[in-house]
């Protein structure tokens, strides 16, 4: 997205993934070129990337942006920074839960984060884990699975045959994204009182709430109120995810008023704010 000095939108585009770690570089470059095709020259550019996990990946991202926008003043930040910058001004901590998950806040020397680590080593309370629980339940109990779950499985895989489903997951190229598409139906199942879904909601939500607790304890000063912004697809998938998570956070911070709200602006707006900082010399 490109905006002028007054904030009016001049250009918007979209394309596929641009993860600095997992997206093959030729595809990453093609996707970025496609997303920005037709955009006029920009004076200040910020790219917020998934997979920006080190100085090396930051340098790589800056180099790509400089090639795409020659002569522009550019910066590269992790994608979670954009989510935090699109949060309300009084936000203490931002909890991102989509395909993956992490927790972030502003530190004295920049952004600090907890969690993440990918679906193998972490991403607690993410769409991947909820979707995996839904699929495993169906595979373990195909005859007694609810019609709601059965329909979701059939729509995603176009079959109910176990072998075909398993092969489809492993050959999809992006198993986390594939399984995360079942997170919404798990939320519906939890609302309907399905025991496996309620257990998944409690277990995964508690794991993510623990990451928040550890993050706040480590990085933030004690206050009477804890303002939490929620970003990512999980919080949009079904209201029960947000409602239960707020309760789990309140349990962990009994001496604080925990205020939880979903983002009202997409993280893309946060990336714009980061680009504006360049124009101010910050």
mmCIF file of C-alpha atoms in Angstrom:
data_model
loop_
_atom_site.group_PDB
_atom_site.id
_atom_site.type_symbol
_atom_site.label_atom_id
_atom_site.label_comp_id
_atom_site.label_asym_id
_atom_site.label_seq_id
_atom_site.Cartn_x
_atom_site.Cartn_y
_atom_site.Cartn_z
ATOM 1 C CA UNK A 1 0.000 0.000 0.000
ATOM 2 C CA UNK A 2 1.234 3.487 -0.875
ATOM 3 C CA UNK A 3 -0.107 6.693 0.684
ATOM 4 C CA UNK A 4 0.591 10.393 0.248
ATOM 5 C CA UNK A 5 1.593 12.879 2.947
ATOM 6 C CA UNK A 6 -2.020 13.232 4.024
ATOM 7 C CA UNK A 7 -2.619 9.498 4.329
ATOM 8 C CA UNK A 8 -4.730 9.135 1.169
ATOM 9 C CA UNK A 9 -4.252 5.696 -0.404
ATOM 10 C CA UNK A 10 -2.551 5.949 -3.795
ATOM 11 C CA UNK A 11 -1.967 2.266 -4.521
ATOM 12 C CA UNK A 12 -2.782 -1.195 -3.197
ATOM 13 C CA UNK A 13 -1.624 -4.590 -4.412
ATOM 14 C CA UNK A 14 -1.321 -8.160 -3.247
ATOM 15 C CA UNK A 15 0.385 -11.405 -4.139
ATOM 16 C CA UNK A 16 1.681 -14.604 -2.564
ATOM 17 C CA UNK A 17 4.010 -15.364 0.335
ATOM 18 C CA UNK A 18 7.267 -13.497 0.962
ATOM 19 C CA UNK A 19 8.742 -15.316 3.959
ATOM 20 C CA UNK A 20 12.465 -14.621 4.087
ATOM 21 C CA UNK A 21 13.187 -18.076 5.510
ATOM 22 C CA UNK A 22 10.705 -20.443 3.898
ATOM 23 C CA UNK A 23 9.763 -18.850 0.558
ATOM 24 C CA UNK A 24 12.281 -19.674 -2.216
ATOM 25 C CA UNK A 25 13.984 -16.428 -3.163
ATOM 26 C CA UNK A 26 12.961 -16.423 -6.847
ATOM 27 C CA UNK A 27 9.318 -16.856 -5.818
ATOM 28 C CA UNK A 28 9.653 -14.270 -3.059
ATOM 29 C CA UNK A 29 10.983 -11.696 -5.527
ATOM 30 C CA UNK A 30 8.268 -12.501 -8.066
ATOM 31 C CA UNK A 31 5.564 -12.130 -5.448
ATOM 32 C CA UNK A 32 6.890 -8.786 -4.260
ATOM 33 C CA UNK A 33 7.199 -7.524 -7.825
ATOM 34 C CA UNK A 34 3.634 -8.602 -8.545
ATOM 35 C CA UNK A 35 2.306 -6.967 -5.370
ATOM 36 C CA UNK A 36 3.947 -3.637 -6.224
ATOM 37 C CA UNK A 37 3.383 -3.645 -9.981
ATOM 38 C CA UNK A 38 1.930 -0.307 -11.006
ATOM 39 C CA UNK A 39 3.057 1.510 -7.870
ATOM 40 C CA UNK A 40 4.738 4.838 -8.515
ATOM 41 C CA UNK A 41 8.071 5.808 -7.003
ATOM 42 C CA UNK A 42 7.981 5.957 -3.205
ATOM 43 C CA UNK A 43 10.227 8.212 -1.145
ATOM 44 C CA UNK A 44 10.066 6.065 1.982
ATOM 45 C CA UNK A 45 9.499 2.310 2.011
ATOM 46 C CA UNK A 46 9.053 -0.192 4.835
ATOM 47 C CA UNK A 47 8.694 -3.907 4.217
ATOM 48 C CA UNK A 48 7.505 -6.026 7.160
ATOM 49 C CA UNK A 49 8.501 -9.619 6.511
ATOM 50 C CA UNK A 50 7.756 -12.994 7.986
ATOM 51 C CA UNK A 51 11.033 -14.816 8.533
ATOM 52 C CA UNK A 52 13.040 -11.705 9.413
ATOM 53 C CA UNK A 53 14.829 -13.432 12.263
ATOM 54 C CA UNK A 54 18.420 -12.194 12.096
ATOM 55 C CA UNK A 55 20.719 -9.431 10.886
ATOM 56 C CA UNK A 56 21.412 -11.556 7.825
ATOM 57 C CA UNK A 57 17.760 -11.806 6.824
ATOM 58 C CA UNK A 58 17.276 -8.093 7.499
ATOM 59 C CA UNK A 59 20.174 -7.278 5.180
ATOM 60 C CA UNK A 60 18.663 -9.554 2.549
ATOM 61 C CA UNK A 61 15.279 -7.843 2.834
ATOM 62 C CA UNK A 62 16.776 -4.351 2.646
ATOM 63 C CA UNK A 63 18.708 -5.351 -0.457
ATOM 64 C CA UNK A 64 15.558 -6.600 -2.154
ATOM 65 C CA UNK A 65 13.678 -3.407 -1.316
ATOM 66 C CA UNK A 66 16.530 -1.253 -2.599
ATOM 67 C CA UNK A 67 16.471 -3.112 -5.899
ATOM 68 C CA UNK A 68 12.706 -2.720 -6.163
ATOM 69 C CA UNK A 69 12.705 0.955 -5.154
ATOM 70 C CA UNK A 70 16.023 2.440 -6.313
ATOM 71 C CA UNK A 71 16.734 5.783 -4.728
ATOM 72 C CA UNK A 72 14.146 5.311 -1.984
ATOM 73 C CA UNK A 73 14.858 5.391 1.740
ATOM 74 C CA UNK A 74 14.020 1.834 2.843
ATOM 75 C CA UNK A 75 13.791 -0.234 6.009
ATOM 76 C CA UNK A 76 12.871 -3.847 6.765
ATOM 77 C CA UNK A 77 11.190 -5.069 9.940
ATOM 78 C CA UNK A 78 9.615 -8.319 11.171
ATOM 79 C CA UNK A 79 5.954 -8.710 10.261
ATOM 80 C CA UNK A 80 4.866 -8.574 13.897
ATOM 81 C CA UNK A 81 6.194 -5.003 14.124
ATOM 82 C CA UNK A 82 3.539 -3.935 11.635
ATOM 83 C CA UNK A 83 0.829 -5.541 13.754
ATOM 84 C CA UNK A 84 1.984 -3.682 16.855
ATOM 85 C CA UNK A 85 2.203 -0.356 15.013
ATOM 86 C CA UNK A 86 -1.368 -0.776 13.781
ATOM 87 C CA UNK A 87 -2.595 -1.309 17.352
ATOM 88 C CA UNK A 88 -4.146 1.462 19.485
ATOM 89 C CA UNK A 89 -1.691 3.867 21.133
ATOM 90 C CA UNK A 90 -2.278 2.485 24.634
ATOM 91 C CA UNK A 91 -1.445 -1.121 23.671
ATOM 92 C CA UNK A 92 0.953 -2.841 26.062
ATOM 93 C CA UNK A 93 1.304 -6.111 24.192
ATOM 94 C CA UNK A 94 0.153 -7.486 20.838
ATOM 95 C CA UNK A 95 -0.760 -11.161 20.489
ATOM 96 C CA UNK A 96 -0.659 -12.445 16.930
ATOM 97 C CA UNK A 97 -2.336 -15.755 16.145
ATOM 98 C CA UNK A 98 -2.892 -16.844 12.572
ATOM 99 C CA UNK A 99 -1.244 -19.849 10.981
ATOM 100 C CA UNK A 100 1.492 -19.266 13.567
ATOM 101 C CA UNK A 101 1.618 -17.174 16.734
ATOM 102 C CA UNK A 102 3.816 -14.854 18.777
ATOM 103 C CA UNK A 103 3.689 -12.068 21.359
ATOM 104 C CA UNK A 104 5.385 -8.689 21.005
ATOM 105 C CA UNK A 105 5.699 -5.293 22.646
ATOM 106 C CA UNK A 106 7.807 -2.156 22.475
ATOM 107 C CA UNK A 107 11.072 -2.325 24.404
ATOM 108 C CA UNK A 108 13.583 0.387 25.329
ATOM 109 C CA UNK A 109 15.717 -0.461 22.300
ATOM 110 C CA UNK A 110 13.056 -1.519 19.834
ATOM 111 C CA UNK A 111 10.539 -4.323 19.529
ATOM 112 C CA UNK A 112 10.796 -7.444 21.685
ATOM 113 C CA UNK A 113 8.997 -10.712 21.055
ATOM 114 C CA UNK A 114 8.250 -14.042 22.670
ATOM 115 C CA UNK A 115 6.950 -17.281 21.219
ATOM 116 C CA UNK A 116 6.856 -17.993 17.533
ATOM 117 C CA UNK A 117 9.533 -20.577 16.603
ATOM 118 C CA UNK A 118 7.368 -22.190 13.929
ATOM 119 C CA UNK A 119 4.838 -24.975 14.060
ATOM 120 C CA UNK A 120 7.372 -27.662 15.009
ATOM 121 C CA UNK A 121 8.933 -25.821 17.965
ATOM 122 C CA UNK A 122 6.158 -23.493 19.086
ATOM 123 C CA UNK A 123 3.403 -21.311 17.590
ATOM 124 C CA UNK A 124 1.176 -22.129 20.576
ATOM 125 C CA UNK A 125 -2.498 -21.259 20.183
ATOM 126 C CA UNK A 126 -2.125 -20.904 16.427
ATOM 127 C CA UNK A 127 -4.381 -21.959 13.590
ATOM 128 C CA UNK A 128 -2.033 -24.825 12.818
ATOM 129 C CA UNK A 129 -2.509 -26.427 16.237
ATOM 130 C CA UNK A 130 -6.277 -25.925 16.286
ATOM 131 C CA UNK A 131 -6.617 -27.253 12.757
ATOM 132 C CA UNK A 132 -4.394 -30.220 13.509
ATOM 133 C CA UNK A 133 -6.570 -31.132 16.498
ATOM 134 C CA UNK A 134 -9.695 -30.970 14.331
ATOM 135 C CA UNK A 135 -8.206 -33.194 11.644
ATOM 136 C CA UNK A 136 -6.773 -35.722 14.106
ATOM 137 C CA UNK A 137 -10.166 -35.985 15.796
ATOM 138 C CA UNK A 138 -11.820 -36.705 12.469
ATOM 139 C CA UNK A 139 -9.211 -39.304 11.495
ATOM 140 C CA UNK A 140 -9.529 -41.011 14.897
ATOM 141 C CA UNK A 141 -13.343 -40.902 14.955
ATOM 142 C CA UNK A 142 -14.579 -40.756 11.350
ATOM 143 C CA UNK A 143 -17.896 -42.462 12.090
ATOM 144 C CA UNK A 144 -18.871 -40.307 15.059
ATOM 145 C CA UNK A 145 -17.487 -36.946 13.897
ATOM 146 C CA UNK A 146 -20.111 -34.220 13.736
ATOM 147 C CA UNK A 147 -21.692 -33.294 10.387
ATOM 148 C CA UNK A 148 -20.095 -29.844 10.772
ATOM 149 C CA UNK A 149 -16.589 -31.270 10.995
ATOM 150 C CA UNK A 150 -17.248 -33.859 8.308
ATOM 151 C CA UNK A 151 -18.381 -31.177 5.878
ATOM 152 C CA UNK A 152 -15.322 -29.007 6.575
ATOM 153 C CA UNK A 153 -13.004 -31.963 5.982
ATOM 154 C CA UNK A 154 -14.738 -32.838 2.736
ATOM 155 C CA UNK A 155 -14.641 -29.240 1.487
ATOM 156 C CA UNK A 156 -10.916 -28.960 2.216
ATOM 157 C CA UNK A 157 -9.733 -32.328 0.935
ATOM 158 C CA UNK A 158 -12.620 -33.361 -1.370
ATOM 159 C CA UNK A 159 -12.568 -36.773 0.278
ATOM 160 C CA UNK A 160 -13.011 -38.475 3.634
ATOM 161 C CA UNK A 161 -10.524 -41.261 2.908
ATOM 162 C CA UNK A 162 -7.759 -41.250 5.532
ATOM 163 C CA UNK A 163 -4.889 -42.192 3.260
ATOM 164 C CA UNK A 164 -5.766 -39.549 0.703
ATOM 165 C CA UNK A 165 -6.133 -36.871 3.381
ATOM 166 C CA UNK A 166 -2.800 -37.721 5.009
ATOM 167 C CA UNK A 167 -1.029 -37.717 1.654
ATOM 168 C CA UNK A 168 -2.637 -34.390 0.787
ATOM 169 C CA UNK A 169 -1.360 -32.772 3.993
ATOM 170 C CA UNK A 170 2.218 -33.947 3.526
ATOM 171 C CA UNK A 171 2.404 -33.118 -0.161
ATOM 172 C CA UNK A 172 0.715 -29.729 0.088
ATOM 173 C CA UNK A 173 4.039 -27.915 0.389
ATOM 174 C CA UNK A 174 2.596 -25.819 3.217
ATOM 175 C CA UNK A 175 1.130 -28.203 5.843
ATOM 176 C CA UNK A 176 0.715 -25.463 8.506
ATOM 177 C CA UNK A 177 -1.405 -23.311 6.196
ATOM 178 C CA UNK A 178 -3.420 -26.316 5.073
ATOM 179 C CA UNK A 179 -4.272 -27.400 8.606
ATOM 180 C CA UNK A 180 -4.899 -23.836 9.786
ATOM 181 C CA UNK A 181 -7.880 -23.727 7.442
ATOM 182 C CA UNK A 182 -9.649 -26.068 9.870
ATOM 183 C CA UNK A 183 -9.247 -23.732 12.853
ATOM 184 C CA UNK A 184 -12.582 -22.049 12.188
ATOM 185 C CA UNK A 185 -14.515 -25.307 12.324
ATOM 186 C CA UNK A 186 -12.828 -26.174 15.627
ATOM 187 C CA UNK A 187 -14.107 -22.876 17.020
ATOM 188 C CA UNK A 188 -17.598 -23.757 15.829
ATOM 189 C CA UNK A 189 -17.285 -27.212 17.355
ATOM 190 C CA UNK A 190 -16.186 -25.679 20.671
ATOM 191 C CA UNK A 191 -19.188 -23.359 20.653
ATOM 192 C CA UNK A 192 -21.382 -26.400 20.021
ATOM 193 C CA UNK A 193 -19.909 -28.111 23.072
ATOM 194 C CA UNK A 194 -17.875 -30.829 21.364
ATOM 195 C CA UNK A 195 -15.536 -32.152 24.101
ATOM 196 C CA UNK A 196 -12.470 -32.558 21.891
ATOM 197 C CA UNK A 197 -12.802 -28.971 20.642
ATOM 198 C CA UNK A 198 -13.285 -27.556 24.136
ATOM 199 C CA UNK A 199 -10.191 -29.433 25.305
ATOM 200 C CA UNK A 200 -8.206 -28.097 22.347
ATOM 201 C CA UNK A 201 -9.407 -24.549 23.018
ATOM 202 C CA UNK A 202 -8.351 -24.799 26.664
ATOM 203 C CA UNK A 203 -4.985 -26.449 26.050
ATOM 204 C CA UNK A 204 -3.851 -24.277 23.150
ATOM 205 C CA UNK A 205 -5.264 -21.057 24.589
ATOM 206 C CA UNK A 206 -3.546 -21.736 27.911
ATOM 207 C CA UNK A 207 -0.213 -22.338 26.183
ATOM 208 C CA UNK A 208 -0.447 -18.988 24.387
ATOM 209 C CA UNK A 209 -1.602 -17.232 27.571
ATOM 210 C CA UNK A 210 1.502 -18.608 29.295
ATOM 211 C CA UNK A 211 3.682 -17.037 26.588
ATOM 212 C CA UNK A 212 1.953 -13.700 27.244
ATOM 213 C CA UNK A 213 2.511 -14.034 30.990
ATOM 214 C CA UNK A 214 6.201 -14.819 30.531
ATOM 215 C CA UNK A 215 6.589 -11.934 28.083
ATOM 216 C CA UNK A 216 4.865 -9.384 30.324
ATOM 217 C CA UNK A 217 6.806 -10.538 33.377
ATOM 218 C CA UNK A 218 10.093 -10.242 31.512
ATOM 219 C CA UNK A 219 9.638 -7.063 29.507
ATOM 220 C CA UNK A 220 6.905 -4.845 30.990
ATOM 221 C CA UNK A 221 6.643 -2.910 34.223
ATOM 222 C CA UNK A 222 3.740 -3.780 36.566
ATOM 223 C CA UNK A 223 0.648 -1.679 35.943
ATOM 224 C CA UNK A 224 -2.961 -1.783 37.096
ATOM 225 C CA UNK A 225 -4.210 -2.316 33.536
ATOM 226 C CA UNK A 226 -2.877 -4.588 30.798
ATOM 227 C CA UNK A 227 -4.008 -3.571 27.320
ATOM 228 C CA UNK A 228 -3.786 -6.432 24.809
ATOM 229 C CA UNK A 229 -4.334 -6.157 21.066
ATOM 230 C CA UNK A 230 -5.171 -9.266 19.070
ATOM 231 C CA UNK A 231 -4.037 -9.640 15.459
ATOM 232 C CA UNK A 232 -4.361 -12.544 13.060
ATOM 233 C CA UNK A 233 -6.969 -14.837 11.623
ATOM 234 C CA UNK A 234 -7.693 -16.897 14.739
ATOM 235 C CA UNK A 235 -9.462 -14.017 16.441
ATOM 236 C CA UNK A 236 -11.680 -13.548 13.377
ATOM 237 C CA UNK A 237 -12.422 -17.265 12.950
ATOM 238 C CA UNK A 238 -14.890 -17.585 15.840
ATOM 239 C CA UNK A 239 -15.726 -15.339 18.846
ATOM 240 C CA UNK A 240 -15.042 -18.151 21.303
ATOM 241 C CA UNK A 241 -11.292 -17.927 20.658
ATOM 242 C CA UNK A 242 -11.128 -14.325 21.895
ATOM 243 C CA UNK A 243 -13.627 -14.823 24.720
ATOM 244 C CA UNK A 244 -11.835 -17.801 26.234
ATOM 245 C CA UNK A 245 -8.396 -16.285 25.731
ATOM 246 C CA UNK A 246 -9.407 -13.158 27.617
ATOM 247 C CA UNK A 247 -10.534 -15.342 30.512
ATOM 248 C CA UNK A 248 -7.255 -17.260 30.490
ATOM 249 C CA UNK A 249 -5.283 -14.003 30.557
ATOM 250 C CA UNK A 250 -7.368 -12.668 33.454
ATOM 251 C CA UNK A 251 -6.588 -15.856 35.373
ATOM 252 C CA UNK A 252 -2.865 -15.216 34.928
ATOM 253 C CA UNK A 253 -3.052 -11.547 35.925
ATOM 254 C CA UNK A 254 -5.499 -11.531 38.868
ATOM 255 C CA UNK A 255 -4.201 -8.167 40.137
ATOM 256 C CA UNK A 256 -4.669 -6.361 36.821
ATOM 257 C CA UNK A 257 -7.560 -5.290 34.674
ATOM 258 C CA UNK A 258 -6.958 -7.096 31.390
ATOM 259 C CA UNK A 259 -8.450 -5.276 28.398
ATOM 260 C CA UNK A 260 -8.452 -7.297 25.174
ATOM 261 C CA UNK A 261 -9.420 -5.934 21.758
ATOM 262 C CA UNK A 262 -9.023 -7.062 18.188
ATOM 263 C CA UNK A 263 -7.182 -4.799 15.776
ATOM 264 C CA UNK A 264 -9.464 -2.464 13.895
ATOM 265 C CA UNK A 265 -6.858 -1.739 11.200
ATOM 266 C CA UNK A 266 -4.890 -4.338 9.191
ATOM 267 C CA UNK A 267 -1.166 -4.630 10.017
ATOM 268 C CA UNK A 268 -0.446 -3.122 6.608
ATOM 269 C CA UNK A 269 -1.308 0.251 8.144
ATOM 270 C CA UNK A 270 1.396 -0.371 10.719
ATOM 271 C CA UNK A 271 3.940 -0.812 7.930
ATOM 272 C CA UNK A 272 2.859 2.565 6.571
ATOM 273 C CA UNK A 273 3.458 4.136 9.988
ATOM 274 C CA UNK A 274 6.936 2.627 10.025
ATOM 275 C CA UNK A 275 7.633 4.125 6.609
ATOM 276 C CA UNK A 276 6.435 7.485 7.913
ATOM 277 C CA UNK A 277 9.013 7.259 10.699
ATOM 278 C CA UNK A 278 11.682 7.292 7.991
ATOM 279 C CA UNK A 279 10.297 10.563 6.683
ATOM 280 C CA UNK A 280 10.604 12.035 10.193
ATOM 281 C CA UNK A 281 14.155 10.815 10.613
ATOM 282 C CA UNK A 282 13.285 8.382 13.446
#
